[in-house]
Amino acid sequence: MSPSPKIPISGRLRSSAPRRDRAEATQDDQEKPQKGIASVETAINLLRIVETAGQPMALKEIASAARLSTAATHHYLVSLVRTGLVRRNPATSQYELGQYSLQLGLTALRRLDLVEAASEALRQLRDQTGESCFFSVWGSHGTTIVKYLEGVHAVTVEVRLGLVLPLLGSATGAVFLTWLPDAALKPVLDSEYGRDGPIPAKRIERIRAQVRRDGFGITQGGLLPRIGALAGPVFNHEGELAGALTILGWNDELDTSREGRPAQVLIEQAREVSARLGHLG
């Protein structure tokens, strides 16, 4: 087969530079620090100060936190008030988040995919511990797995999307048992124990006490004899339980202690996802 004819490039679009050099130049340009507008960054910093305060702030308090003069701070706040990002209370002359800031936050939350937010955390859990991990949410039948990543130390158990885990006997179930309201839990608990007798209230309280104390759920051969697991809660912007991250491993290899590496990584990643969802706790 004869080679395809070359199509000449005419006019100003033609370049004598090799294609590879141009690509490298583009990459170098992207890696260079981008020039921004300092005044915009200062205004956003003031907005963050007002947001993280948790209560209305006086002009002097904002200026002090930003390390700016009160005159300069006032000019920025005037613009922020005009745009609706900040509100000034006429009675107290204090500043707080404005209506447009609230709208921005709600819009961002509506566009955020919960599973997508947890996916990066799962990758971090797998890469930093080598263990399999999954993310669960509360479904119509209870604690339901919606994302799973197999680790280096693969476990020979069936973990699939849509699998429903028991509230008692699994680390993941323990998290939902602790932070979901009783009204949501009762139908599932009734279905798990309705035929076998009364719901074990004392056992539930022991599980809740352990999860609240440690900050995560633990099982060591509870659901499966040779499998251990750790599960951490993920909260949304209203402080409600949104889901749970779980690490799964062989019972004699997975460190389930509070001070262990898996627990520390789990707690850190659960907090990261919660923060992305707007949780401030």
PDB file of C-alpha atoms in Angstrom, residues 49-274:
ATOM      1  CA  ILE A  49     -13.885  34.091  56.885  1.00  0.00           C
ATOM      2  CA  VAL A  50     -17.557  35.010  57.170  1.00  0.00           C
ATOM      3  CA  GLU A  51     -18.596  31.474  56.193  1.00  0.00           C
ATOM      4  CA  THR A  52     -16.385  29.622  58.679  1.00  0.00           C
ATOM      5  CA  ALA A  53     -17.228  31.936  61.594  1.00  0.00           C
ATOM      6  CA  GLY A  54     -20.563  30.222  62.124  1.00  0.00           C
ATOM      7  CA  GLN A  55     -22.111  33.476  63.375  1.00  0.00           C
ATOM      8  CA  PRO A  56     -22.439  37.114  62.232  1.00  0.00           C
ATOM      9  CA  MET A  57     -19.194  39.113  62.427  1.00  0.00           C
ATOM     10  CA  ALA A  58     -18.386  42.762  62.970  1.00  0.00           C
ATOM     11  CA  LEU A  59     -16.280  44.691  60.466  1.00  0.00           C
ATOM     12  CA  LYS A  60     -13.286  44.854  62.811  1.00  0.00           C
ATOM     13  CA  GLU A  61     -13.425  41.098  63.429  1.00  0.00           C
ATOM     14  CA  ILE A  62     -13.366  40.351  59.707  1.00  0.00           C
ATOM     15  CA  ALA A  63     -10.545  42.835  59.098  1.00  0.00           C
ATOM     16  CA  SER A  64      -8.502  41.334  61.916  1.00  0.00           C
ATOM     17  CA  ALA A  65      -8.982  37.779  60.636  1.00  0.00           C
ATOM     18  CA  ALA A  66      -8.017  38.853  57.107  1.00  0.00           C
ATOM     19  CA  ARG A  67      -5.115  41.046  58.318  1.00  0.00           C
ATOM     20  CA  LEU A  68      -6.448  44.008  56.367  1.00  0.00           C
ATOM     21  CA  SER A  69      -7.301  47.541  57.376  1.00  0.00           C
ATOM     22  CA  THR A  70     -10.905  48.212  58.293  1.00  0.00           C
ATOM     23  CA  ALA A  71     -11.185  50.683  55.393  1.00  0.00           C
ATOM     24  CA  ALA A  72      -9.990  48.130  52.804  1.00  0.00           C
ATOM     25  CA  THR A  73     -12.146  45.415  54.311  1.00  0.00           C
ATOM     26  CA  HIS A  74     -15.189  47.685  54.179  1.00  0.00           C
ATOM     27  CA  HIS A  75     -14.697  48.336  50.451  1.00  0.00           C
ATOM     28  CA  TYR A  76     -14.586  44.619  49.715  1.00  0.00           C
ATOM     29  CA  LEU A  77     -17.627  43.947  51.885  1.00  0.00           C
ATOM     30  CA  VAL A  78     -19.632  46.627  50.075  1.00  0.00           C
ATOM     31  CA  SER A  79     -19.091  44.749  46.807  1.00  0.00           C
ATOM     32  CA  LEU A  80     -19.842  41.400  48.386  1.00  0.00           C
ATOM     33  CA  VAL A  81     -23.085  42.777  49.799  1.00  0.00           C
ATOM     34  CA  ARG A  82     -24.058  44.215  46.403  1.00  0.00           C
ATOM     35  CA  THR A  83     -23.589  40.828  44.743  1.00  0.00           C
ATOM     36  CA  GLY A  84     -25.625  39.046  47.405  1.00  0.00           C
ATOM     37  CA  LEU A  85     -22.721  36.903  48.602  1.00  0.00           C
ATOM     38  CA  VAL A  86     -22.706  38.667  51.984  1.00  0.00           C
ATOM     39  CA  ARG A  87     -25.532  40.267  53.957  1.00  0.00           C
ATOM     40  CA  ARG A  88     -25.189  43.181  56.385  1.00  0.00           C
ATOM     41  CA  ASN A  89     -27.659  43.310  59.236  1.00  0.00           C
ATOM     42  CA  PRO A  90     -28.862  46.952  59.465  1.00  0.00           C
ATOM     43  CA  ALA A  91     -29.668  46.619  63.174  1.00  0.00           C
ATOM     44  CA  THR A  92     -26.296  45.234  64.316  1.00  0.00           C
ATOM     45  CA  SER A  93     -24.012  46.232  61.381  1.00  0.00           C
ATOM     46  CA  GLN A  94     -22.722  42.663  61.419  1.00  0.00           C
ATOM     47  CA  TYR A  95     -22.034  40.563  58.345  1.00  0.00           C
ATOM     48  CA  GLU A  96     -23.128  37.029  57.447  1.00  0.00           C
ATOM     49  CA  LEU A  97     -23.598  34.940  54.329  1.00  0.00           C
ATOM     50  CA  GLY A  98     -26.033  36.393  51.820  1.00  0.00           C
ATOM     51  CA  GLN A  99     -28.824  34.766  49.854  1.00  0.00           C
ATOM     52  CA  TYR A 100     -26.690  34.197  46.772  1.00  0.00           C
ATOM     53  CA  SER A 101     -24.075  32.305  48.792  1.00  0.00           C
ATOM     54  CA  LEU A 102     -26.817  30.012  50.034  1.00  0.00           C
ATOM     55  CA  GLN A 103     -28.078  29.489  46.478  1.00  0.00           C
ATOM     56  CA  LEU A 104     -24.565  28.633  45.285  1.00  0.00           C
ATOM     57  CA  GLY A 105     -24.155  26.081  48.046  1.00  0.00           C
ATOM     58  CA  LEU A 106     -27.491  24.416  47.352  1.00  0.00           C
ATOM     59  CA  THR A 107     -26.774  24.301  43.623  1.00  0.00           C
ATOM     60  CA  ALA A 108     -23.399  22.656  44.233  1.00  0.00           C
ATOM     61  CA  LEU A 109     -24.993  20.063  46.522  1.00  0.00           C
ATOM     62  CA  ARG A 110     -27.702  19.252  43.974  1.00  0.00           C
ATOM     63  CA  ARG A 111     -25.067  18.665  41.301  1.00  0.00           C
ATOM     64  CA  LEU A 112     -22.850  16.502  43.490  1.00  0.00           C
ATOM     65  CA  ASP A 113     -23.103  12.773  42.876  1.00  0.00           C
ATOM     66  CA  LEU A 114     -22.795  10.896  46.173  1.00  0.00           C
ATOM     67  CA  VAL A 115     -21.197   7.788  44.646  1.00  0.00           C
ATOM     68  CA  GLU A 116     -18.789   9.912  42.630  1.00  0.00           C
ATOM     69  CA  ALA A 117     -17.770  11.735  45.809  1.00  0.00           C
ATOM     70  CA  ALA A 118     -17.054   8.394  47.494  1.00  0.00           C
ATOM     71  CA  SER A 119     -15.165   6.876  44.536  1.00  0.00           C
ATOM     72  CA  GLU A 120     -11.930   8.781  45.169  1.00  0.00           C
ATOM     73  CA  ALA A 121     -12.092   7.855  48.844  1.00  0.00           C
ATOM     74  CA  LEU A 122     -12.417   4.183  47.897  1.00  0.00           C
ATOM     75  CA  ARG A 123      -9.345   4.434  45.680  1.00  0.00           C
ATOM     76  CA  GLN A 124      -7.399   5.999  48.538  1.00  0.00           C
ATOM     77  CA  LEU A 125      -8.536   3.271  50.928  1.00  0.00           C
ATOM     78  CA  ARG A 126      -7.509   0.533  48.514  1.00  0.00           C
ATOM     79  CA  ASP A 127      -4.183   2.105  47.576  1.00  0.00           C
ATOM     80  CA  GLN A 128      -3.152   2.948  51.135  1.00  0.00           C
ATOM     81  CA  THR A 129      -4.215  -0.321  52.773  1.00  0.00           C
ATOM     82  CA  GLY A 130      -4.151  -2.845  49.928  1.00  0.00           C
ATOM     83  CA  GLU A 131      -7.553  -4.124  51.088  1.00  0.00           C
ATOM     84  CA  SER A 132     -10.864  -4.441  49.261  1.00  0.00           C
ATOM     85  CA  CYS A 133     -13.382  -1.724  50.060  1.00  0.00           C
ATOM     86  CA  PHE A 134     -16.897  -0.628  49.207  1.00  0.00           C
ATOM     87  CA  PHE A 135     -19.405   2.188  49.678  1.00  0.00           C
ATOM     88  CA  SER A 136     -22.960   1.606  50.906  1.00  0.00           C
ATOM     89  CA  VAL A 137     -26.128   3.688  51.156  1.00  0.00           C
ATOM     90  CA  TRP A 138     -29.507   3.116  52.784  1.00  0.00           C
ATOM     91  CA  GLY A 139     -31.872   1.517  50.294  1.00  0.00           C
ATOM     92  CA  SER A 140     -35.422   0.246  50.391  1.00  0.00           C
ATOM     93  CA  HIS A 141     -34.269  -3.047  51.935  1.00  0.00           C
ATOM     94  CA  GLY A 142     -31.513  -1.682  54.152  1.00  0.00           C
ATOM     95  CA  THR A 143     -27.742  -1.225  53.876  1.00  0.00           C
ATOM     96  CA  THR A 144     -26.933  -1.614  50.168  1.00  0.00           C
ATOM     97  CA  ILE A 145     -23.529  -1.768  48.412  1.00  0.00           C
ATOM     98  CA  VAL A 146     -23.348   0.657  45.474  1.00  0.00           C
ATOM     99  CA  LYS A 147     -19.583   0.754  44.731  1.00  0.00           C
ATOM    100  CA  TYR A 148     -16.876  -1.895  45.191  1.00  0.00           C
ATOM    101  CA  LEU A 149     -13.113  -1.976  44.579  1.00  0.00           C
ATOM    102  CA  GLU A 150     -11.084  -5.161  44.942  1.00  0.00           C
ATOM    103  CA  GLY A 151      -7.793  -4.808  46.794  1.00  0.00           C
ATOM    104  CA  VAL A 152      -4.381  -6.378  46.424  1.00  0.00           C
ATOM    105  CA  HIS A 153      -5.256  -8.802  49.223  1.00  0.00           C
ATOM    106  CA  ALA A 154      -8.430 -10.050  47.576  1.00  0.00           C
ATOM    107  CA  VAL A 155     -10.940 -11.861  49.776  1.00  0.00           C
ATOM    108  CA  THR A 156     -12.800 -14.897  48.489  1.00  0.00           C
ATOM    109  CA  VAL A 157     -16.276 -13.689  49.357  1.00  0.00           C
ATOM    110  CA  GLU A 158     -19.059 -12.570  47.078  1.00  0.00           C
ATOM    111  CA  VAL A 159     -19.295  -8.796  47.210  1.00  0.00           C
ATOM    112  CA  ARG A 160     -21.499  -7.359  44.483  1.00  0.00           C
ATOM    113  CA  LEU A 161     -23.394  -4.175  43.747  1.00  0.00           C
ATOM    114  CA  GLY A 162     -26.863  -4.239  45.255  1.00  0.00           C
ATOM    115  CA  LEU A 163     -25.923  -6.669  48.026  1.00  0.00           C
ATOM    116  CA  VAL A 164     -27.846  -5.889  51.226  1.00  0.00           C
ATOM    117  CA  LEU A 165     -25.914  -6.302  54.486  1.00  0.00           C
ATOM    118  CA  PRO A 166     -27.514  -7.046  57.865  1.00  0.00           C
ATOM    119  CA  LEU A 167     -27.729  -4.318  60.472  1.00  0.00           C
ATOM    120  CA  LEU A 168     -26.434  -6.681  63.162  1.00  0.00           C
ATOM    121  CA  GLY A 169     -23.396  -8.753  62.323  1.00  0.00           C
ATOM    122  CA  SER A 170     -21.721  -6.415  59.824  1.00  0.00           C
ATOM    123  CA  ALA A 171     -19.486  -3.394  60.397  1.00  0.00           C
ATOM    124  CA  THR A 172     -21.390  -1.463  57.727  1.00  0.00           C
ATOM    125  CA  GLY A 173     -24.731  -2.297  59.311  1.00  0.00           C
ATOM    126  CA  ALA A 174     -23.404  -1.097  62.664  1.00  0.00           C
ATOM    127  CA  VAL A 175     -22.796   2.381  61.206  1.00  0.00           C
ATOM    128  CA  PHE A 176     -26.367   2.664  59.915  1.00  0.00           C
ATOM    129  CA  LEU A 177     -27.693   1.157  63.135  1.00  0.00           C
ATOM    130  CA  THR A 178     -25.937   3.921  65.086  1.00  0.00           C
ATOM    131  CA  TRP A 179     -26.786   7.016  63.068  1.00  0.00           C
ATOM    132  CA  LEU A 180     -30.083   6.350  61.337  1.00  0.00           C
ATOM    133  CA  PRO A 181     -33.340   7.225  63.130  1.00  0.00           C
ATOM    134  CA  ASP A 182     -35.237   4.336  64.725  1.00  0.00           C
ATOM    135  CA  ALA A 183     -38.219   4.930  62.443  1.00  0.00           C
ATOM    136  CA  ALA A 184     -36.088   4.079  59.398  1.00  0.00           C
ATOM    137  CA  LEU A 185     -34.429   1.099  61.094  1.00  0.00           C
ATOM    138  CA  LYS A 186     -37.506  -0.605  62.541  1.00  0.00           C
ATOM    139  CA  PRO A 187     -38.922  -2.173  59.335  1.00  0.00           C
ATOM    140  CA  VAL A 188     -35.528  -3.677  58.454  1.00  0.00           C
ATOM    141  CA  LEU A 189     -34.898  -4.912  61.998  1.00  0.00           C
ATOM    142  CA  ASP A 190     -38.381  -6.434  62.037  1.00  0.00           C
ATOM    143  CA  SER A 191     -37.632  -8.286  58.816  1.00  0.00           C
ATOM    144  CA  GLU A 192     -34.264  -9.536  60.159  1.00  0.00           C
ATOM    145  CA  TYR A 193     -35.541 -10.676  63.559  1.00  0.00           C
ATOM    146  CA  GLY A 194     -39.314 -10.851  63.247  1.00  0.00           C
ATOM    147  CA  ARG A 195     -39.288 -14.627  62.771  1.00  0.00           C
ATOM    148  CA  ASP A 196     -36.539 -15.395  65.270  1.00  0.00           C
ATOM    149  CA  GLY A 197     -37.863 -13.529  68.246  1.00  0.00           C
ATOM    150  CA  PRO A 198     -37.694 -10.010  69.709  1.00  0.00           C
ATOM    151  CA  ILE A 199     -35.133  -7.473  68.496  1.00  0.00           C
ATOM    152  CA  PRO A 200     -32.037  -7.675  70.778  1.00  0.00           C
ATOM    153  CA  ALA A 201     -32.166  -4.178  72.265  1.00  0.00           C
ATOM    154  CA  LYS A 202     -29.188  -4.653  74.602  1.00  0.00           C
ATOM    155  CA  ARG A 203     -26.994  -5.886  71.771  1.00  0.00           C
ATOM    156  CA  ILE A 204     -27.983  -2.872  69.673  1.00  0.00           C
ATOM    157  CA  GLU A 205     -27.016  -0.489  72.473  1.00  0.00           C
ATOM    158  CA  ARG A 206     -23.631  -2.189  72.866  1.00  0.00           C
ATOM    159  CA  ILE A 207     -22.975  -1.808  69.138  1.00  0.00           C
ATOM    160  CA  ARG A 208     -24.002   1.848  69.170  1.00  0.00           C
ATOM    161  CA  ALA A 209     -21.792   2.578  72.165  1.00  0.00           C
ATOM    162  CA  GLN A 210     -18.762   1.010  70.439  1.00  0.00           C
ATOM    163  CA  VAL A 211     -19.354   2.839  67.139  1.00  0.00           C
ATOM    164  CA  ARG A 212     -19.796   6.214  68.832  1.00  0.00           C
ATOM    165  CA  ARG A 213     -16.712   5.640  70.970  1.00  0.00           C
ATOM    166  CA  ASP A 214     -14.418   4.588  68.119  1.00  0.00           C
ATOM    167  CA  GLY A 215     -16.009   6.528  65.269  1.00  0.00           C
ATOM    168  CA  PHE A 216     -16.414   3.422  63.100  1.00  0.00           C
ATOM    169  CA  GLY A 217     -18.014  -0.023  63.076  1.00  0.00           C
ATOM    170  CA  ILE A 218     -16.009  -3.252  63.534  1.00  0.00           C
ATOM    171  CA  THR A 219     -16.595  -6.923  62.832  1.00  0.00           C
ATOM    172  CA  GLN A 220     -14.090  -9.743  63.278  1.00  0.00           C
ATOM    173  CA  GLY A 221     -15.595 -12.888  61.839  1.00  0.00           C
ATOM    174  CA  GLY A 222     -19.126 -11.777  62.679  1.00  0.00           C
ATOM    175  CA  LEU A 223     -20.899 -12.150  59.334  1.00  0.00           C
ATOM    176  CA  LEU A 224     -18.238 -14.444  57.817  1.00  0.00           C
ATOM    177  CA  PRO A 225     -15.894 -16.490  60.073  1.00  0.00           C
ATOM    178  CA  ARG A 226     -12.586 -15.512  58.456  1.00  0.00           C
ATOM    179  CA  ILE A 227     -13.426 -11.953  57.358  1.00  0.00           C
ATOM    180  CA  GLY A 228     -12.896  -8.721  59.317  1.00  0.00           C
ATOM    181  CA  ALA A 229     -14.214  -5.284  58.411  1.00  0.00           C
ATOM    182  CA  LEU A 230     -14.125  -1.622  59.414  1.00  0.00           C
ATOM    183  CA  ALA A 231     -16.827   0.850  58.362  1.00  0.00           C
ATOM    184  CA  GLY A 232     -16.854   4.650  58.728  1.00  0.00           C
ATOM    185  CA  PRO A 233     -19.817   7.034  58.466  1.00  0.00           C
ATOM    186  CA  VAL A 234     -20.239   9.671  55.756  1.00  0.00           C
ATOM    187  CA  PHE A 235     -22.495  12.623  56.645  1.00  0.00           C
ATOM    188  CA  ASN A 236     -24.215  15.185  54.417  1.00  0.00           C
ATOM    189  CA  HIS A 237     -24.558  18.951  54.801  1.00  0.00           C
ATOM    190  CA  GLU A 238     -27.456  18.528  57.237  1.00  0.00           C
ATOM    191  CA  GLY A 239     -25.484  16.228  59.517  1.00  0.00           C
ATOM    192  CA  GLU A 240     -27.460  13.172  58.412  1.00  0.00           C
ATOM    193  CA  LEU A 241     -25.881   9.828  57.561  1.00  0.00           C
ATOM    194  CA  ALA A 242     -25.421   9.636  53.778  1.00  0.00           C
ATOM    195  CA  GLY A 243     -23.523   6.356  53.527  1.00  0.00           C
ATOM    196  CA  ALA A 244     -20.635   4.280  54.821  1.00  0.00           C
ATOM    197  CA  LEU A 245     -17.119   3.441  53.617  1.00  0.00           C
ATOM    198  CA  THR A 246     -15.997  -0.096  54.455  1.00  0.00           C
ATOM    199  CA  ILE A 247     -12.622  -1.895  54.415  1.00  0.00           C
ATOM    200  CA  LEU A 248     -12.763  -5.675  54.058  1.00  0.00           C
ATOM    201  CA  GLY A 249      -9.908  -8.121  54.765  1.00  0.00           C
ATOM    202  CA  TRP A 250      -8.834 -11.449  56.198  1.00  0.00           C
ATOM    203  CA  ASN A 251      -9.552 -11.550  59.906  1.00  0.00           C
ATOM    204  CA  ASP A 252      -6.000 -12.558  60.877  1.00  0.00           C
ATOM    205  CA  GLU A 253      -4.387  -9.909  58.630  1.00  0.00           C
ATOM    206  CA  LEU A 254      -6.612  -6.810  58.879  1.00  0.00           C
ATOM    207  CA  ASP A 255      -5.719  -4.518  61.782  1.00  0.00           C
ATOM    208  CA  THR A 256      -9.069  -3.462  63.253  1.00  0.00           C
ATOM    209  CA  SER A 257      -7.661  -1.488  66.183  1.00  0.00           C
ATOM    210  CA  ARG A 258      -8.475   2.196  66.683  1.00  0.00           C
ATOM    211  CA  GLU A 259      -4.794   3.098  66.337  1.00  0.00           C
ATOM    212  CA  GLY A 260      -4.189   0.892  63.292  1.00  0.00           C
ATOM    213  CA  ARG A 261      -3.382   2.209  59.832  1.00  0.00           C
ATOM    214  CA  PRO A 262      -6.655   0.984  58.222  1.00  0.00           C
ATOM    215  CA  ALA A 263      -8.788   2.729  60.850  1.00  0.00           C
ATOM    216  CA  GLN A 264      -6.845   5.984  60.542  1.00  0.00           C
ATOM    217  CA  VAL A 265      -7.118   6.031  56.743  1.00  0.00           C
ATOM    218  CA  LEU A 266     -10.807   5.123  56.952  1.00  0.00           C
ATOM    219  CA  ILE A 267     -11.606   7.953  59.366  1.00  0.00           C
ATOM    220  CA  GLU A 268      -9.656  10.435  57.261  1.00  0.00           C
ATOM    221  CA  GLN A 269     -11.384   9.463  54.007  1.00  0.00           C
ATOM    222  CA  ALA A 270     -14.844   9.410  55.604  1.00  0.00           C
ATOM    223  CA  ARG A 271     -14.245  12.964  56.810  1.00  0.00           C
ATOM    224  CA  GLU A 272     -13.035  13.996  53.344  1.00  0.00           C
ATOM    225  CA  VAL A 273     -16.193  12.739  51.653  1.00  0.00           C
ATOM    226  CA  SER A 274     -18.368  14.292  54.362  1.00  0.00           C
TER     227      SER A 274
END
